[in-house]
XYZ file of C-alpha atoms in Angstrom:
468
model
C -18.112 24.228 45.633
C -20.510 24.454 42.687
C -24.091 25.081 43.780
C -26.592 22.396 42.882
C -29.068 23.561 40.249
C -32.570 24.692 41.076
C -35.406 22.694 39.490
C -38.541 24.145 37.925
C -40.939 21.355 36.953
C -43.906 22.471 34.852
C -46.633 19.865 34.475
C -49.753 20.560 32.438
C -52.845 18.404 32.138
C -53.955 16.390 29.104
C -51.610 17.761 26.423
C -51.000 15.775 23.236
C -47.443 15.313 21.973
C -48.377 16.525 18.495
C -49.930 19.770 19.756
C -46.744 21.690 20.434
C -45.303 23.628 17.535
C -41.908 21.995 18.058
C -43.360 18.610 17.077
C -44.031 19.916 13.546
C -47.324 18.065 13.433
C -50.582 19.820 14.400
C -50.816 23.536 13.460
C -50.660 24.846 17.038
C -48.632 27.966 17.865
C -46.528 27.604 21.022
C -43.617 30.054 20.644
C -42.505 30.057 24.281
C -42.401 26.280 24.616
C -40.742 25.986 21.208
C -38.033 28.358 22.438
C -37.616 26.326 25.620
C -37.214 23.152 23.538
C -34.685 24.816 21.236
C -32.597 25.783 24.271
C -32.523 22.265 25.694
C -33.542 18.709 24.791
C -36.745 17.612 23.062
C -37.782 13.968 23.472
C -39.259 12.312 20.386
C -40.378 9.126 22.153
C -41.602 10.107 25.612
C -44.547 8.063 26.920
C -46.901 8.167 29.855
C -47.264 4.866 31.717
C -50.900 5.285 32.802
C -53.070 7.898 31.029
C -55.344 9.029 33.843
C -54.687 12.006 36.127
C -54.597 10.623 39.669
C -52.583 7.412 39.200
C -50.128 9.173 36.873
C -49.467 11.923 39.420
C -49.269 9.468 42.312
C -46.683 7.475 40.372
C -44.660 10.628 39.754
C -44.499 11.341 43.487
C -43.099 7.911 44.378
C -41.500 6.721 41.120
C -43.434 3.456 40.850
C -46.140 2.054 38.594
C -49.576 2.762 40.009
C -50.562 -0.916 40.160
C -47.691 -1.562 42.574
C -49.376 0.537 45.285
C -53.059 0.319 44.316
C -53.563 3.662 42.564
C -55.792 2.239 39.861
C -58.051 5.171 38.950
C -59.038 8.655 40.143
C -60.304 8.668 43.708
C -62.334 11.752 42.717
C -64.705 9.460 40.775
C -66.347 8.441 44.040
C -65.436 4.729 43.872
C -63.559 3.250 46.810
C -59.920 3.180 45.817
C -56.594 3.571 47.538
C -54.456 6.668 47.251
C -50.730 7.119 47.758
C -50.333 7.459 51.513
C -47.964 9.974 53.180
C -45.956 7.070 54.571
C -44.980 6.148 51.013
C -41.640 7.110 49.531
C -41.453 10.565 47.920
C -38.456 11.836 45.962
C -39.255 15.338 47.227
C -38.158 14.198 50.701
C -34.910 12.904 49.220
C -34.367 16.338 47.690
C -34.962 17.904 51.096
C -32.258 15.623 52.458
C -29.958 16.866 49.683
C -30.476 20.474 50.787
C -33.397 21.532 48.592
C -36.325 23.691 49.643
C -39.445 22.457 47.837
C -42.551 24.276 46.642
C -45.729 23.002 45.002
C -48.579 24.853 43.313
C -51.688 23.674 41.502
C -53.398 20.382 40.819
C -52.516 17.580 43.262
C -54.676 14.425 42.748
C -52.440 12.292 44.962
C -54.567 12.020 48.120
C -58.054 13.304 49.024
C -56.964 14.358 52.521
C -53.239 15.020 52.625
C -51.677 17.845 50.634
C -48.098 18.075 49.258
C -46.669 19.263 52.584
C -47.105 15.666 53.806
C -44.935 14.384 50.932
C -41.789 16.480 51.233
C -42.899 19.941 50.156
C -42.149 22.942 52.341
C -44.664 25.261 50.678
C -47.983 24.541 48.974
C -50.349 26.919 47.169
C -53.791 25.627 46.173
C -53.983 27.841 43.113
C -57.306 26.492 41.838
C -59.010 27.213 45.152
C -57.553 30.727 45.199
C -58.593 31.224 41.578
C -62.177 30.176 42.299
C -62.415 32.448 45.347
C -60.987 35.434 43.476
C -63.187 34.893 40.412
C -66.340 34.503 42.488
C -65.576 37.751 44.308
C -64.680 39.760 41.189
C -67.125 38.224 38.695
C -70.138 36.980 40.698
C -72.322 36.725 37.570
C -69.843 34.571 35.621
C -71.370 31.303 34.407
C -70.132 28.669 31.953
C -72.876 26.786 30.128
C -71.377 24.470 27.507
C -70.046 21.694 29.742
C -67.163 19.480 28.653
C -67.193 20.741 25.057
C -65.859 24.165 26.041
C -66.603 27.775 25.159
C -65.046 31.248 25.016
C -63.910 32.598 28.391
C -65.230 36.179 28.854
C -62.623 37.027 31.508
C -59.710 39.371 30.830
C -56.617 37.316 30.003
C -54.820 38.291 33.216
C -57.778 36.965 35.252
C -58.037 33.557 33.557
C -56.917 30.424 35.346
C -53.876 29.946 33.095
C -52.499 33.389 33.834
C -53.532 33.487 37.489
C -51.699 30.177 37.983
C -48.613 31.614 36.281
C -48.735 34.752 38.444
C -49.098 32.762 41.674
C -46.329 30.367 40.592
C -44.005 33.280 39.834
C -44.646 34.718 43.302
C -44.005 31.333 44.922
C -40.797 30.912 42.922
C -39.611 34.326 44.156
C -40.460 33.363 47.739
C -38.577 30.072 47.442
C -35.571 31.849 45.980
C -35.492 34.426 48.765
C -36.059 31.945 51.587
C -33.546 29.392 50.317
C -30.678 31.709 51.291
C -28.354 30.430 48.589
C -29.469 26.799 48.857
C -31.143 25.178 45.831
C -34.894 25.050 45.424
C -37.336 22.827 43.550
C -40.728 24.114 42.419
C -43.407 21.988 40.818
C -46.011 24.052 38.935
C -49.188 22.251 37.865
C -51.489 23.903 35.333
C -54.992 22.459 34.842
C -55.026 23.295 31.141
C -55.538 22.080 28.430
C -57.806 19.546 30.178
C -61.384 19.768 28.973
C -63.535 21.830 29.087
C -61.342 24.166 27.037
C -62.179 27.846 27.617
C -59.776 30.128 25.776
C -60.267 33.895 25.710
C -61.422 35.427 22.440
C -57.974 36.631 21.330
C -56.573 33.083 21.339
C -59.763 31.502 19.998
C -59.563 33.849 17.006
C -56.231 32.267 16.043
C -57.961 29.004 15.071
C -61.080 29.301 12.874
C -62.831 25.894 12.997
C -62.915 25.655 9.200
C -59.099 25.747 9.173
C -58.640 22.787 11.526
C -57.455 19.629 9.711
C -58.874 16.221 10.563
C -56.783 13.912 12.708
C -55.308 11.073 10.684
C -57.294 8.611 12.812
C -60.646 10.364 12.570
C -62.235 7.962 10.071
C -62.229 5.168 12.647
C -64.671 2.308 11.965
C -64.014 0.268 15.150
C -63.853 -2.889 13.034
C -62.136 -5.656 15.015
C -61.698 -3.266 17.956
C -62.749 -3.741 21.607
C -66.430 -2.984 22.170
C -65.685 -0.350 24.845
C -64.331 2.002 22.194
C -67.598 2.425 20.286
C -69.519 2.324 23.563
C -67.515 5.271 24.837
C -68.953 7.395 22.024
C -72.449 6.511 23.244
C -71.509 7.406 26.818
C -70.495 10.880 25.657
C -73.430 11.101 23.180
C -71.069 11.829 20.293
C -71.579 8.705 18.171
C -73.040 10.759 15.313
C -70.476 13.579 15.336
C -68.736 14.293 12.060
C -65.704 16.545 11.608
C -67.918 19.628 11.343
C -68.995 18.927 14.934
C -65.458 18.211 16.113
C -63.611 21.084 14.437
C -64.815 23.794 16.892
C -63.905 21.569 19.848
C -60.419 20.907 18.485
C -60.037 24.618 17.661
C -60.693 25.500 21.309
C -58.174 22.849 22.369
C -55.551 24.438 20.115
C -56.477 27.889 21.433
C -56.188 27.003 25.113
C -52.789 25.415 24.393
C -51.595 28.690 22.858
C -53.001 30.570 25.855
C -51.223 28.130 28.189
C -48.011 28.679 26.242
C -48.369 32.423 26.857
C -48.787 31.789 30.599
C -45.728 29.509 30.675
C -43.812 32.267 28.881
C -44.659 34.660 31.715
C -43.492 32.110 34.292
C -40.180 31.657 32.468
C -39.823 35.452 32.255
C -40.233 35.492 36.028
C -37.351 33.042 36.329
C -35.246 35.312 34.120
C -36.141 38.302 36.312
C -34.808 36.448 39.356
C -31.487 36.045 37.552
C -31.549 32.282 38.133
C -32.258 30.863 34.678
C -28.641 29.826 34.146
C -28.646 27.676 37.288
C -32.112 26.161 36.951
C -33.123 22.909 35.282
C -36.505 23.487 33.645
C -38.629 20.420 32.900
C -41.872 20.636 30.946
C -44.256 17.711 30.518
C -47.829 16.507 31.057
C -49.606 13.682 32.838
C -51.103 12.258 29.592
C -52.621 13.251 26.270
C -56.160 13.709 24.968
C -58.216 12.023 22.254
C -59.912 15.341 21.331
C -61.592 13.790 18.301
C -58.874 11.277 17.502
C -60.589 7.977 16.636
C -63.809 10.061 17.065
C -63.345 9.949 20.853
C -63.411 12.456 23.695
C -61.141 12.584 26.767
C -58.713 9.679 27.354
C -60.354 6.582 28.836
C -60.329 2.885 27.843
C -57.768 3.269 25.080
C -53.986 3.289 24.826
C -53.655 5.037 21.487
C -50.708 7.346 20.829
C -53.098 10.292 21.348
C -53.073 9.670 25.106
C -49.827 7.815 25.865
C -47.300 9.752 23.791
C -46.476 13.002 25.561
C -44.233 16.057 25.219
C -41.092 16.252 27.334
C -38.598 19.127 27.333
C -35.572 19.540 29.602
C -33.434 22.699 29.585
C -30.236 22.833 31.641
C -27.951 25.694 30.576
C -24.312 24.761 30.304
C -25.073 21.038 30.536
C -27.572 20.174 27.779
C -26.547 21.337 24.330
C -29.169 23.658 22.787
C -31.226 22.031 20.067
C -30.684 18.496 21.397
C -33.122 15.733 20.501
C -33.491 12.328 22.113
C -34.959 9.445 20.136
C -34.778 6.833 22.904
C -37.933 5.467 24.533
C -38.637 7.331 27.781
C -41.246 6.581 30.459
C -41.672 10.213 31.489
C -43.172 10.110 34.995
C -41.199 6.993 35.946
C -37.840 8.163 34.582
C -38.002 11.681 35.988
C -37.807 10.669 39.701
C -34.413 8.901 39.374
C -33.296 11.750 37.112
C -34.120 14.349 39.755
C -32.337 12.292 42.382
C -29.253 12.092 40.175
C -29.259 15.842 39.495
C -29.683 16.650 43.182
C -26.973 14.165 44.217
C -29.370 12.771 46.816
C -28.437 9.757 48.902
C -28.948 6.433 47.059
C -32.184 4.624 47.850
C -31.885 1.455 49.907
C -35.377 0.074 50.521
C -37.318 1.561 47.606
C -37.044 0.386 44.019
C -37.887 2.952 41.384
C -39.479 1.679 38.182
C -37.711 4.129 35.886
C -34.161 4.905 34.812
C -32.242 8.151 35.232
C -32.246 10.249 32.077
C -29.021 11.954 33.117
C -26.823 10.022 30.625
C -29.215 10.961 27.814
C -29.237 14.605 28.927
C -25.446 14.591 28.780
C -25.554 13.310 25.208
C -24.549 9.716 25.889
C -26.139 6.649 24.316
C -26.196 4.213 27.247
C -25.780 0.560 26.389
C -28.775 -1.565 27.190
C -31.300 1.290 27.191
C -34.882 0.035 26.933
C -36.320 -0.876 23.549
C -39.956 -0.582 24.604
C -42.369 1.286 26.839
C -45.223 -0.199 28.852
C -48.497 1.466 29.823
C -51.671 0.424 31.618
C -55.270 1.374 32.291
C -57.691 -0.016 34.869
C -60.968 1.866 34.576
C -62.673 5.176 35.235
C -66.171 6.670 35.293
C -67.573 4.134 32.818
C -66.526 1.071 34.842
C -63.538 -1.180 35.389
C -61.480 -2.288 32.389
C -58.001 -3.812 32.506
C -55.502 -2.989 29.753
C -51.734 -3.317 29.400
C -49.660 -2.041 26.461
C -46.164 -2.625 25.143
C -44.813 -0.334 22.412
C -41.671 -0.954 20.381
C -40.497 1.069 17.404
C -42.349 -1.206 15.005
C -45.252 -2.615 16.982
C -47.827 -1.803 19.615
C -49.577 -4.648 21.422
C -52.478 -3.988 23.813
C -53.647 -6.732 26.132
C -57.370 -6.227 26.809
C -58.002 -8.878 29.417
C -61.746 -9.228 28.773
C -62.013 -8.311 25.081
C -60.137 -8.658 21.807
C -56.464 -7.710 21.999
C -54.966 -5.099 19.686
C -51.824 -5.207 17.543
C -50.752 -2.282 15.383
C -47.984 -2.089 12.810
C -46.682 1.356 13.759
C -44.547 1.745 10.624
C -47.350 1.114 8.147
C -50.335 2.161 10.279
C -49.171 5.066 12.496
C -52.771 6.158 13.129
C -53.652 2.733 14.609
C -56.700 2.150 12.458
C -56.117 -1.519 11.584
C -55.969 -4.136 14.313
C -53.862 -6.979 12.899
C -53.997 -9.182 15.991
C -55.399 -12.146 14.049
C -53.136 -11.968 10.992
C -51.280 -15.305 10.729
C -48.017 -13.607 9.755
C -47.933 -11.837 13.132
C -48.127 -14.936 15.312
C -44.420 -14.989 16.210
C -44.092 -11.272 16.983
C -47.289 -11.423 19.037
C -45.938 -14.236 21.201
C -42.689 -12.321 21.738
C -44.491 -9.101 22.685
C -46.731 -10.914 25.141
C -43.697 -12.537 26.761
C -41.803 -9.238 27.038
C -44.873 -7.528 28.478
C -45.332 -10.254 31.071
C -41.771 -10.053 32.353
C -41.838 -6.249 32.701
C -45.163 -6.317 34.540
C -44.013 -9.124 36.801
C -40.759 -7.394 37.690
C -42.591 -4.157 38.491
C -45.076 -5.862 40.815
C -48.247 -5.608 38.727
C -50.738 -7.894 40.455
C -52.600 -8.770 37.264
C -49.821 -11.143 36.166
C -49.470 -12.663 39.630
C -52.799 -14.342 38.836
C -52.142 -17.655 37.065
C -55.327 -17.418 35.004
C -54.296 -14.056 33.620
C -50.624 -14.946 33.278
C -51.554 -17.817 30.993
C -53.282 -15.426 28.598
C -49.841 -13.997 27.905
C -47.515 -16.947 28.261
C -49.722 -19.802 27.084
C -51.565 -17.975 24.320
C -54.957 -18.467 25.959
C -56.443 -15.465 24.248
C -58.712 -15.410 21.218
């Protein structure tokens, strides 16, 4: 009997698709992740379905859109909001039923009270808590002063959070391997980087002089014919007067912490090699969402559904199964498609009473082109620290339509305007395609149980054209 493969799932926080070297876009050096991609499959059109930490991670645990279970925004913001309860479905439990021993380390964001051991994980390490305790004991005078805009980390590289997380994850992986006694294991490793504030050590910061950082293609945003919240967000962050000279050092630190993260991931993968289990381990690398980081002159990721935050990196390496150097150009909903993929790889029992909102990527990983594969991706946003704001997006190869329920909608011609600078929602020539996109969006949201389209008043915005 052939042993089922182990699974190493590496999730980072707030990483743009174009900021890995393998994308051949931004000038960021990521040699370890580039090597991982070259040994497996790189996804050209992977998208996040809700670009905010908590709901995205809750969805990944259960395989459903956040609106279907009430995970609308981060419960850490202090507003009363539901979280994914332990009674909910978790694919990790299905893996346990298929013989897997599961480990989890790092950022959680799924429930304020219950940790991963209540959702199908046998072992859990709160790496950030351990990092804080260790740092406070070893460096009691350490203080960071620059807030969300980042600064140089004075710690030795081996004592930074990136590398401490990698070291703890490597130890947990070794423990799982030893305790599994020949049975397969699944380990989910969650790095906090490159989420702002970005604090690279000096050796990585020196790789990216601010004067060498090119402007994003979207930086000269005017906000003409755009929703008001976008220009207001600049005022919230007090960055409305920033020019590229102000942004370049911030983006440089973002690049630098990504390269530092890449180095930490390289050490984790070296740990897998040292265990002698690389050949029988599926390695998955992705993120929860992207980051504006100066794109459209914005910071962070809220109240927009630009490519900067919804298009994400996805790499899958499976030796002997996925051909090295593979690329997939199909639309993928990363955190919705991975749960059914993991179930398929593990050969878990089919689900009876729980409908997943994604599709298994296994046929794509095997090099097939499945008939009827989706021709669009759908994403949403519901609000964060600056208030509630309902958005839904549908993205095809040619168009992106964003339904802003209480403001002007957005329509972008992605072939001719890839930086999404020109909202052509009111152009008469686009009337037919707009109606079709609204209809397609409605049916996907309705099928997936999004309550916003169960409301007749809101439904009619899409189906009856009651939107200015």
